[in-house]
Amino acid sequence: MRAPLSWLRSYVDLPADVTGRDVQEKLISAGLEVETVEQLGAGLTGPLVVGKVLAIEELTEFKKPIRYCQVDVGDANGTGEPQNIVCGATNFVVGDKVVVVLPGAVLPGDFKIAARKTYGHVSEGMICSASELGMGDDHDGIIVLPPEYEPGTDAIELLELKDEVLDIAVTPDRGYCLSMRGIARETATAYGLPLHDPALLDVPTPNDQGYPVKVEDPAGCDRFTARVVTGVRPEARSPLWLQRRLQKVGMRPISLAVDIANYVMMELGQPLHTYDKERLQGPIVVRRARQGEQVTTIDDAERTLDEADLLITDDRGPIGIAGVMGGQNTEIADVEENDHLFGEATGTTEIVIEAAHFAPVSVARTARRHKLSSEASRRFERGVDPEAGPAAAQRAVDLLVLLAGGTADPGVTEVVTPSGPHTIQMRVDHPDRVAGVVYGREIVVRRLQEVGCDVYGTDELTVTVPSWRPDLREINDLAEEVLRLEGYENLPSTLPKPPPGRGLTARQRLHRRVGRALAGAGYVEAPNYPFIGDAALDQLGLDADDARRSTVKLVNPLSDEEPALRTTMLPGLLAALRRNVSRGASDLALFETGLVFHPASGPAAAAASPRLPVDRRPTDAEIKQLGAALPDQPRRVAAVLAGAREQAGWWGKGRPESWADAVEAARTVAREAGVELVIEADQHAPWHPGRCAALYAQVGGAKTLIGHAGELHPRVVKSMGLPERTSAMELSLDLLQRAGGDVRMTAPVISTYPVATQDVALVVDASVTAASVEAALRAGAGELLESVRLFDVYEGEQVGEGKKSLAYALRFRAADRTLTVEEASEARDAAVAVATERTDAARPLAGRLRL
């Protein structure tokens, strides 16, 4: 919202020395976001005057129209003689009044004016356009002034070229500040000055003589005011002061009736719409659209309506979309348009003024549905004062009578759905408890009254909220008004006092250790937004009944393509990997730790979440109730790999990443939780069915699936545009923590005795997993076993079809002595015996003792 300081002074008697910067500082202190203060006319110096065109000589020897003009500028040039000026514009004739800048003046942009020879003539100045004076972007021609201004009149003052304009970013809860009235109220409060409220008008009482109106949907339109003005002069044009005020707030003057409607909207915040009464057929009706209905709006677009759209109609059908945009078939026509459309008609002479209040949600949804945001819809969806309609209609009537010579029809139509004012009960010390500052009753009552509230009571206040503040719904809203008007900067800064000795939780410690471990293993952390859409789940190849498709939908998503919260972390990480590959990276290893979201279940999920207090700490019961209403949010870790895992160089050939690296990443994470994973083959989207590992751990004494790792399915790789053989891992950190308990990092025990290594090779069926063989070896080796490592897998003719040979290195060590060959061999043979029994392995090959 742009607010010219000169217009603001019409409602607040600011001291003469107050600048726009001063007002900006005050409004920012009061909680408004004043982004800039634009200095209009900065660097502009005269003489800039009104001139009368006395003669025009057309210079035809040039490729474009050039005119040599004689212009009367009165005594502004010091001689009283006409000025000779060369001009390329053609939108004026002899006798017109124009704006002339004389030699010695400086226009915006440090454009200095001097007499100079051009097109074979000496030009003693310039006839100005609106863009050259900084009045707008209109390059169509020069400014033609009304005939009543005398030559030589100072045009800088006449056109109000020097001004300051505050550009305010109005937040959604302060819709009343989308008007000069609202900003003036805030300014008056900030300076402690009275407000000259432009809405305080004498409004006639409603009667049955007004234009007929029927509201069929009172929930969508709870107030509708209609007034009629007759005898309007179609040729009447908006005066300069009205045009300049509209230009300063960023609106283009169009015609008198439209300009008045826009002016009142900017002044009072109440959108208006004007109809040509002769084009209306029958009463005005407010109703919901019927499926398939169409309307052509004033922007010449034909729109197909939805059943949820609120319409303004007459006997023919839709004549406008309520609160958004009017229809073309009833718009006000100026003289030129009427001459073209209706032959001998002379223009609109009877105008119906609409000032209605529409439901904010209905208008917002309609505007978004049709991608049709307008100045009116912006105000309705943020909340318009429902009581301002009659005053706004009266203001428009008064301006049409004053500026267009019209006559106010005695009929006044007002359709109202009865509703009482909103009242809030609040203890007088509630703002004190919120702010930690003792304000006292006097300050609390005074600040609420400055906002516009009616306040009664002593210790327990009864506060009636003004109609223009629909955002004040509860006691904390009232407390916020007191705090902001007293100044947020005056609130004391106090540091919280947490109880000592708590430190990080076990979950936080595991989270940090996992991140450090993966970073140490060469992975780069890549946090992503937690939003997801069906397209991403389709790319992962998830079945229709996959639990990961049951998502938590957002009420107001940032993007329609990602309207839900993620149930898996892979889409975000894989998108980051694809984005980096597209930018030239080839060898990537990314990881992320964070939350996924699942719809809450049980009776608590259907209950509404509580509104937590701000003047005290919530109770344990309130926190538990809030938590029960939230989605389930387990913490997970995921990693993705592509390209080379080990770089080639003089030291060797290097190695590409594989599914085994994804499994090893899972092992790295598990080791930080003190958990030994059990790895089994599995088929689980989006992984390759033959290169997918299920990750298990003992949770509460039961073998529990905690995640998957492996190579992605080729179809997933292709659909997401990923490098070939991309691998990924994802597992649950919460389940991992439960499996490992509260693990604390301890220094490793270093033995002074040597290790004995025994190599064992077992021939097993191809379907037998290496993890099951390893588990059997561990079970049989006894307490002397320090570690087991698979170092070779062989499949070929020597072991037979459907068989494979698994070679393990078993490390044995005693804490109190050096092991003998016999002790190491005995432990090895025991391990092999158990493995042979459990996995049906063949007799082992001869082992080798390494000391």
CSV table of N, CA, C and O in Angstrom, one decimal, residues 695-750:
chain,number,residue,atom,x,y,z
A,695,LEU,N,17.7,-54.3,6.1
A,695,LEU,CA,18.6,-54.1,7.3
A,695,LEU,C,17.8,-54.4,8.6
A,695,LEU,O,16.7,-53.8,8.8
A,696,TYR,N,18.3,-55.3,9.4
A,696,TYR,CA,17.6,-55.7,10.6
A,696,TYR,C,18.4,-55.5,11.8
A,696,TYR,O,19.7,-55.5,11.7
A,697,ALA,N,17.8,-55.3,12.9
A,697,ALA,CA,18.4,-55.1,14.2
A,697,ALA,C,17.5,-55.7,15.3
A,697,ALA,O,16.3,-55.8,15.1
A,698,GLN,N,18.1,-56.0,16.5
A,698,GLN,CA,17.4,-56.5,17.6
A,698,GLN,C,16.8,-55.3,18.4
A,698,GLN,O,17.5,-54.5,19.0
A,699,VAL,N,15.5,-55.1,18.3
A,699,VAL,CA,14.8,-54.0,19.0
A,699,VAL,C,13.8,-54.6,20.0
A,699,VAL,O,12.9,-55.3,19.6
A,700,GLY,N,14.1,-54.4,21.3
A,700,GLY,CA,13.3,-55.0,22.3
A,700,GLY,C,13.2,-56.5,22.3
A,700,GLY,O,12.2,-57.1,22.6
A,701,GLY,N,14.4,-57.1,21.9
A,701,GLY,CA,14.4,-58.6,21.9
A,701,GLY,C,13.9,-59.2,20.7
A,701,GLY,O,13.9,-60.4,20.5
A,702,ALA,N,13.4,-58.4,19.7
A,702,ALA,CA,12.8,-59.0,18.5
A,702,ALA,C,13.6,-58.4,17.3
A,702,ALA,O,14.0,-57.3,17.3
A,703,LYS,N,13.7,-59.3,16.3
A,703,LYS,CA,14.4,-58.9,15.1
A,703,LYS,C,13.5,-57.9,14.3
A,703,LYS,O,12.3,-58.3,13.9
A,704,THR,N,13.9,-56.7,14.1
A,704,THR,CA,13.1,-55.6,13.5
A,704,THR,C,13.7,-55.0,12.3
A,704,THR,O,14.9,-54.8,12.3
A,705,LEU,N,12.9,-54.9,11.2
A,705,LEU,CA,13.4,-54.2,10.0
A,705,LEU,C,13.5,-52.7,10.3
A,705,LEU,O,12.6,-52.1,10.7
A,706,ILE,N,14.7,-52.2,10.0
A,706,ILE,CA,14.9,-50.7,10.3
A,706,ILE,C,15.3,-50.0,9.0
A,706,ILE,O,15.4,-48.7,9.1
A,707,GLY,N,15.4,-50.6,7.9
A,707,GLY,CA,15.7,-49.9,6.7
A,707,GLY,C,16.1,-50.8,5.5
A,707,GLY,O,16.1,-52.0,5.6
A,708,HIS,N,16.5,-50.2,4.4
A,708,HIS,CA,16.9,-50.9,3.2
A,708,HIS,C,18.1,-50.1,2.6
A,708,HIS,O,18.3,-48.9,2.8
A,709,ALA,N,18.9,-50.9,1.8
A,709,ALA,CA,20.0,-50.3,1.1
A,709,ALA,C,20.3,-51.1,-0.2
A,709,ALA,O,19.9,-52.3,-0.2
A,710,GLY,N,20.9,-50.5,-1.1
A,710,GLY,CA,21.3,-51.2,-2.4
A,710,GLY,C,21.2,-50.3,-3.6
A,710,GLY,O,21.2,-49.1,-3.5
A,711,GLU,N,21.2,-51.0,-4.7
A,711,GLU,CA,21.2,-50.2,-6.0
A,711,GLU,C,19.7,-50.0,-6.4
A,711,GLU,O,18.9,-50.8,-6.2
A,712,LEU,N,19.5,-48.8,-6.9
A,712,LEU,CA,18.1,-48.4,-7.3
A,712,LEU,C,17.7,-49.2,-8.6
A,712,LEU,O,18.5,-49.5,-9.4
A,713,HIS,N,16.4,-49.3,-8.7
A,713,HIS,CA,15.8,-50.0,-9.9
A,713,HIS,C,16.1,-49.2,-11.2
A,713,HIS,O,16.1,-48.0,-11.1
A,714,PRO,N,16.5,-49.9,-12.3
A,714,PRO,CA,16.8,-49.1,-13.5
A,714,PRO,C,15.6,-48.2,-14.0
A,714,PRO,O,15.9,-47.2,-14.5
A,715,ARG,N,14.4,-48.7,-13.7
A,715,ARG,CA,13.3,-47.8,-14.1
A,715,ARG,C,13.2,-46.5,-13.3
A,715,ARG,O,12.9,-45.5,-13.8
A,716,VAL,N,13.6,-46.6,-12.0
A,716,VAL,CA,13.6,-45.5,-11.2
A,716,VAL,C,14.7,-44.5,-11.6
A,716,VAL,O,14.5,-43.3,-11.7
A,717,VAL,N,15.9,-45.1,-11.9
A,717,VAL,CA,17.0,-44.3,-12.4
A,717,VAL,C,16.6,-43.5,-13.7
A,717,VAL,O,16.9,-42.4,-13.8
A,718,LYS,N,15.9,-44.2,-14.6
A,718,LYS,CA,15.6,-43.6,-15.8
A,718,LYS,C,14.5,-42.5,-15.6
A,718,LYS,O,14.6,-41.4,-16.2
A,719,SER,N,13.5,-42.8,-14.8
A,719,SER,CA,12.4,-41.8,-14.7
A,719,SER,C,12.9,-40.6,-13.9
A,719,SER,O,12.3,-39.5,-14.2
A,720,MET,N,13.9,-40.7,-13.1
A,720,MET,CA,14.3,-39.5,-12.3
A,720,MET,C,15.5,-38.9,-13.0
A,720,MET,O,16.1,-37.9,-12.4
A,721,GLY,N,16.0,-39.4,-14.1
A,721,GLY,CA,17.2,-38.8,-14.8
A,721,GLY,C,18.5,-38.9,-14.0
A,721,GLY,O,19.3,-38.0,-14.0
A,722,LEU,N,18.7,-40.1,-13.3
A,722,LEU,CA,19.9,-40.3,-12.5
A,722,LEU,C,21.0,-41.0,-13.2
A,722,LEU,O,20.7,-41.7,-14.2
A,723,PRO,N,22.2,-40.9,-12.8
A,723,PRO,CA,23.3,-41.7,-13.4
A,723,PRO,C,23.0,-43.2,-13.2
A,723,PRO,O,22.4,-43.7,-12.2
A,724,GLU,N,23.5,-44.0,-14.1
A,724,GLU,CA,23.3,-45.5,-14.0
A,724,GLU,C,24.0,-46.0,-12.8
A,724,GLU,O,25.0,-45.5,-12.3
A,725,ARG,N,23.3,-47.1,-12.2
A,725,ARG,CA,23.8,-47.8,-11.1
A,725,ARG,C,23.8,-46.9,-9.8
A,725,ARG,O,24.6,-47.2,-8.9
A,726,THR,N,23.0,-45.9,-9.7
A,726,THR,CA,22.9,-45.1,-8.5
A,726,THR,C,22.4,-46.0,-7.4
A,726,THR,O,21.5,-46.8,-7.5
A,727,SER,N,23.0,-45.8,-6.2
A,727,SER,CA,22.7,-46.6,-5.0
A,727,SER,C,22.2,-45.7,-3.9
A,727,SER,O,22.4,-44.4,-3.9
A,728,ALA,N,21.4,-46.3,-3.0
A,728,ALA,CA,20.8,-45.5,-1.9
A,728,ALA,C,20.7,-46.3,-0.7
A,728,ALA,O,20.6,-47.6,-0.7
A,729,MET,N,20.5,-45.6,0.5
A,729,MET,CA,20.3,-46.3,1.8
A,729,MET,C,19.4,-45.4,2.6
A,729,MET,O,19.5,-44.2,2.5
A,730,GLU,N,18.4,-46.0,3.3
A,730,GLU,CA,17.6,-45.3,4.2
A,730,GLU,C,17.2,-46.2,5.4
A,730,GLU,O,16.8,-47.3,5.2
A,731,LEU,N,17.4,-45.6,6.6
A,731,LEU,CA,17.0,-46.4,7.7
A,731,LEU,C,16.5,-45.5,8.8
A,731,LEU,O,16.7,-44.3,8.8
A,732,SER,N,15.8,-46.1,9.8
A,732,SER,CA,15.2,-45.4,10.9
A,732,SER,C,16.2,-45.2,12.1
A,732,SER,O,16.7,-46.1,12.6
A,733,LEU,N,16.5,-43.9,12.4
A,733,LEU,CA,17.4,-43.6,13.5
A,733,LEU,C,16.7,-43.9,14.8
A,733,LEU,O,17.4,-44.3,15.8
A,734,ASP,N,15.4,-43.7,14.9
A,734,ASP,CA,14.7,-44.0,16.2
A,734,ASP,C,14.8,-45.5,16.5
A,734,ASP,O,15.0,-45.8,17.7
A,735,LEU,N,14.5,-46.3,15.6
A,735,LEU,CA,14.6,-47.8,15.8
A,735,LEU,C,16.0,-48.2,16.1
A,735,LEU,O,16.3,-49.0,17.0
A,736,LEU,N,17.0,-47.5,15.4
A,736,LEU,CA,18.4,-47.8,15.7
A,736,LEU,C,18.8,-47.4,17.1
A,736,LEU,O,19.5,-48.2,17.8
A,737,GLN,N,18.3,-46.3,17.6
A,737,GLN,CA,18.6,-45.9,18.9
A,737,GLN,C,18.0,-46.8,19.9
A,737,GLN,O,18.6,-47.2,20.9
A,738,ARG,N,16.8,-47.3,19.7
A,738,ARG,CA,16.1,-48.3,20.6
A,738,ARG,C,16.9,-49.6,20.7
A,738,ARG,O,17.0,-50.2,21.7
A,739,ALA,N,17.5,-50.0,19.5
A,739,ALA,CA,18.2,-51.2,19.4
A,739,ALA,C,19.5,-51.1,20.2
A,739,ALA,O,20.0,-52.0,20.8
A,740,GLY,N,20.2,-49.9,20.1
A,740,GLY,CA,21.5,-49.7,20.8
A,740,GLY,C,21.4,-49.2,22.2
A,740,GLY,O,22.4,-49.2,22.9
A,741,GLY,N,20.3,-48.6,22.6
A,741,GLY,CA,20.2,-48.0,23.9
A,741,GLY,C,20.9,-46.7,23.9
A,741,GLY,O,21.3,-46.1,22.9
A,742,ASP,N,21.2,-46.2,25.1
A,742,ASP,CA,21.9,-44.9,25.3
A,742,ASP,C,23.4,-45.2,25.2
A,742,ASP,O,24.1,-45.3,26.2
A,743,VAL,N,23.9,-45.3,24.0
A,743,VAL,CA,25.3,-45.6,23.8
A,743,VAL,C,26.2,-44.4,24.0
A,743,VAL,O,25.9,-43.3,23.4
A,744,ARG,N,27.2,-44.5,24.8
A,744,ARG,CA,28.2,-43.4,25.0
A,744,ARG,C,29.5,-43.8,24.5
A,744,ARG,O,29.9,-45.0,24.6
A,745,MET,N,30.2,-42.9,23.8
A,745,MET,CA,31.4,-43.2,23.2
A,745,MET,C,32.5,-43.5,24.3
A,745,MET,O,32.7,-42.8,25.2
A,746,THR,N,33.2,-44.7,24.1
A,746,THR,CA,34.3,-45.1,25.0
A,746,THR,C,35.5,-45.3,24.2
A,746,THR,O,35.5,-45.7,23.0
A,747,ALA,N,36.6,-45.2,24.9
A,747,ALA,CA,37.9,-45.4,24.2
A,747,ALA,C,38.1,-46.9,23.9
A,747,ALA,O,37.7,-47.7,24.8
A,748,PRO,N,38.6,-47.3,22.8
A,748,PRO,CA,38.8,-48.8,22.5
A,748,PRO,C,39.9,-49.4,23.5
A,748,PRO,O,40.8,-48.7,23.9
A,749,VAL,N,39.7,-50.7,23.8
A,749,VAL,CA,40.6,-51.4,24.6
A,749,VAL,C,41.7,-51.9,23.7
A,749,VAL,O,41.5,-52.6,22.7
A,750,ILE,N,43.0,-51.6,24.1
A,750,ILE,CA,44.1,-52.0,23.3
A,750,ILE,C,44.8,-53.1,24.0
A,750,ILE,O,45.3,-53.0,25.2
